XYZ file of C-alpha atoms in Angstrom:
249
model
C -17.023 -11.995 -9.138
C -19.050 -12.942 -6.062
C -18.042 -11.183 -2.852
C -19.540 -12.870 0.160
C -16.639 -12.079 2.509
C -15.374 -8.652 1.428
C -18.453 -6.583 2.486
C -18.542 -7.882 6.081
C -14.775 -7.388 6.385
C -15.247 -3.768 5.301
C -18.027 -3.396 7.854
C -15.759 -4.767 10.582
C -12.949 -2.398 9.539
C -15.240 0.624 9.599
C -16.425 -0.341 13.081
C -12.791 -0.630 14.207
C -12.044 2.818 12.775
C -14.921 4.261 14.803
C -13.811 2.509 17.981
C -10.282 3.839 17.467
C -11.733 7.239 16.531
C -9.315 7.576 13.635
C -9.222 11.090 12.210
C -9.239 10.668 8.421
C -8.219 13.337 5.934
C -9.228 12.138 2.472
C -8.527 14.109 -0.686
C -8.931 13.311 -4.384
C -10.984 10.154 -3.896
C -13.157 11.257 -6.807
C -10.280 10.187 -9.075
C -10.989 6.520 -8.365
C -13.339 5.384 -11.157
C -16.755 4.067 -10.183
C -16.549 1.391 -12.854
C -13.963 -0.283 -15.030
C -10.464 -1.533 -14.429
C -7.647 0.500 -12.886
C -4.313 -0.038 -11.191
C -4.177 1.628 -7.781
C -0.552 2.433 -6.899
C 0.128 3.003 -3.192
C 3.166 3.929 -1.114
C 4.082 1.364 1.533
C 4.876 2.487 5.085
C 2.857 0.113 7.258
C 1.465 -3.390 7.616
C -2.062 -1.920 7.652
C -1.753 -0.153 4.288
C -3.946 -2.814 2.661
C -6.814 -1.986 4.995
C -6.493 1.802 4.837
C -5.831 1.839 1.093
C -8.924 -0.249 0.453
C -10.931 2.149 2.598
C -9.813 4.985 0.319
C -11.763 3.381 -2.548
C -15.004 3.262 -0.585
C -16.267 6.725 -1.638
C -16.364 5.331 -5.190
C -17.983 2.132 -3.882
C -15.135 -0.002 -5.265
C -13.412 -3.082 -3.912
C -9.644 -3.300 -4.363
C -7.927 -6.612 -5.132
C -4.429 -6.299 -3.710
C -1.343 -8.098 -4.942
C 0.316 -9.453 -1.789
C 3.093 -11.870 -0.880
C 1.864 -15.418 -1.063
C 2.912 -16.294 2.494
C -0.166 -14.369 3.652
C -2.319 -16.793 1.686
C -0.725 -19.786 3.427
C -1.250 -18.421 6.926
C -4.041 -20.187 8.822
C -5.599 -16.888 9.867
C -4.999 -14.448 7.008
C -5.161 -17.066 4.230
C -8.954 -17.586 4.209
C -9.478 -13.819 4.315
C -7.062 -13.083 1.476
C -8.546 -15.807 -0.719
C -12.131 -14.925 0.185
C -11.594 -11.289 -0.828
C -10.022 -12.411 -4.138
C -6.646 -10.801 -3.556
C -3.754 -12.034 -5.698
C -0.834 -14.003 -4.204
C 2.620 -12.989 -5.410
C 5.567 -15.374 -5.363
C 8.548 -13.080 -5.807
C 10.596 -15.973 -7.140
C 8.063 -16.782 -9.866
C 5.776 -13.823 -10.452
C 4.590 -14.548 -13.998
C 1.443 -16.319 -12.832
C 0.507 -13.469 -10.495
C 1.052 -10.970 -13.286
C -1.236 -12.907 -15.640
C -3.899 -13.137 -12.940
C -3.731 -9.389 -12.370
C -4.150 -8.765 -16.092
C -7.222 -11.007 -16.109
C -8.741 -9.092 -13.213
C -8.079 -5.746 -14.907
C -9.709 -6.924 -18.142
C -12.737 -7.957 -16.093
C -13.044 -4.406 -14.752
C -11.468 -4.858 -11.309
C -9.226 -2.414 -9.425
C -5.853 -3.958 -8.618
C -3.905 -2.543 -5.662
C -0.127 -2.526 -6.108
C 2.779 -1.298 -3.980
C 5.407 -0.258 -6.569
C 8.102 -0.166 -3.855
C 7.388 -3.875 -3.175
C 8.382 -3.605 0.507
C 7.772 -1.246 3.422
C 9.891 1.904 3.400
C 11.757 2.295 6.684
C 12.520 5.935 5.856
C 8.798 6.579 5.154
C 9.899 8.286 1.944
C 9.450 6.694 -1.471
C 11.861 3.938 -2.446
C 12.659 3.017 -6.029
C 9.628 1.768 -7.979
C 9.249 -1.483 -9.895
C 7.929 -1.032 -13.441
C 5.280 -3.767 -13.222
C 2.620 -1.285 -12.132
C 2.685 0.734 -15.338
C 3.278 -2.325 -17.508
C 0.043 -3.888 -16.240
C -1.867 -0.697 -16.981
C -0.363 -0.402 -20.465
C -1.116 -4.029 -21.300
C -4.808 -3.663 -20.438
C -5.476 -0.028 -21.368
C -6.503 1.024 -17.850
C -5.337 4.095 -15.899
C -2.886 4.125 -13.008
C -4.329 5.879 -9.956
C -1.676 7.196 -7.524
C -2.581 6.989 -3.823
C -0.488 8.091 -0.857
C -1.098 7.095 2.748
C 0.300 8.902 5.753
C 0.000 8.200 9.468
C -0.434 4.440 9.072
C 3.217 3.903 10.019
C 2.389 5.038 13.558
C 0.097 2.004 13.982
C 2.190 -0.903 12.757
C 5.442 -0.861 10.818
C 8.921 -2.367 10.800
C 11.246 -1.951 13.798
C 8.632 -0.342 16.069
C 5.978 -1.671 18.473
C 2.407 -1.571 17.230
C 0.259 1.265 18.519
C -3.495 1.183 18.024
C -4.244 3.931 20.507
C -7.260 6.110 19.815
C -7.581 9.479 18.035
C -4.707 8.999 15.564
C -4.591 11.014 12.339
C -4.505 9.227 8.980
C -4.473 10.815 5.540
C -5.419 9.264 2.201
C -4.463 11.306 -0.863
C -5.430 10.287 -4.390
C -3.923 11.896 -7.461
C -5.176 12.305 -11.000
C -5.199 9.166 -13.177
C -2.124 8.551 -15.312
C -2.727 7.155 -18.790
C -0.193 4.638 -20.061
C -0.118 3.161 -23.564
C 1.573 0.033 -24.883
C 4.098 2.093 -26.811
C 5.157 4.204 -23.814
C 8.537 3.725 -22.220
C 7.923 1.840 -18.958
C 10.890 3.494 -17.246
C 9.658 6.983 -18.067
C 6.072 6.163 -17.094
C 7.276 4.719 -13.791
C 9.277 7.884 -13.130
C 6.163 9.955 -13.864
C 4.160 7.883 -11.389
C 6.844 8.250 -8.716
C 6.999 12.017 -9.240
C 3.229 12.267 -8.869
C 3.279 10.243 -5.666
C 6.241 12.189 -4.275
C 4.219 15.387 -4.645
C 1.226 13.815 -2.916
C 3.445 12.559 -0.101
C 5.063 15.947 0.459
C 1.648 17.602 0.611
C 0.333 14.926 3.003
C 3.280 15.285 5.381
C 3.094 19.090 5.417
C -0.679 19.069 5.975
C -0.492 16.490 8.767
C -1.678 18.082 12.037
C 1.253 16.739 14.056
C 4.873 17.655 13.295
C 6.904 16.906 16.475
C 10.632 17.429 15.785
C 12.576 14.196 16.048
C 9.492 11.937 15.992
C 10.486 8.433 14.900
C 7.655 8.297 12.352
C 8.646 11.548 10.607
C 11.188 11.376 7.738
C 14.668 12.671 8.460
C 14.332 15.224 5.640
C 11.371 16.752 7.516
C 13.209 16.979 10.828
C 12.116 13.562 12.084
C 13.971 10.636 13.569
C 13.311 8.066 10.848
C 16.323 6.570 9.049
C 17.518 8.395 5.964
C 16.775 6.562 2.684
C 20.433 5.467 2.619
C 20.326 4.100 6.170
C 16.977 2.458 5.437
C 18.486 0.687 2.427
C 21.334 -0.573 4.615
C 18.809 -1.938 7.132
C 16.853 -3.591 4.316
C 19.982 -5.344 3.041
C 20.858 -6.476 6.564
C 17.362 -7.905 6.953
C 17.707 -9.826 3.684
C 21.073 -11.271 4.748
C 19.680 -12.374 8.106
C 16.667 -13.958 6.419
C 18.902 -15.856 4.009
C 21.092 -17.041 6.894
C 18.040 -18.364 8.778
C 16.928 -20.330 5.713
C 20.312 -22.082 5.625
C 20.128 -23.166 9.279
């Protein structure tokens, strides 16, 4: 697969990180294979998770092909970038084609980036996972690599103004690969993946250098001001209802 656009985009991102003086804490990146296919499973707390998650694969010199909602591919600005970097558009109403494309990429030795929660978590804790992540890995015989991001929600997330001020702390934590076979129960394998990522997330939050009580970007269960998972689910449902109402207008 020819990559004329991806390398300069990475170069631009790295320059932006230096300008912003982001303070990265990266652990476990050696678990990302230097060759061969893999499914990279990431938590989703920010609109910049694609960029930061892809950066986490750089120590292994790998490019990540993310599965992303197809509206990004139709946008006049993001569309050429998404297509040029060979990411995979996902139509949530008809996802079979996207799934087949992801399988093809994995068989060709690519790393596919997937957000098992599907949407951004307003609570900044893990939501329920979709099983497609482990099913793709099982179908192609590749490992699932858990990755957890923390701090990205402070830059750009739902319900809060963007903040790209300098000197922010960002952590990227990668866990040990999870092997999944065709005969494995997808529900159990998904639960195993979620448990692994929950442990990584807890460690990332506790190791984060800033822990201000009541901070909006800190989960309620850690003394922060973020919505509880239950309140976050209520907000998600309200957002879906409002979106459906706008479509009918």
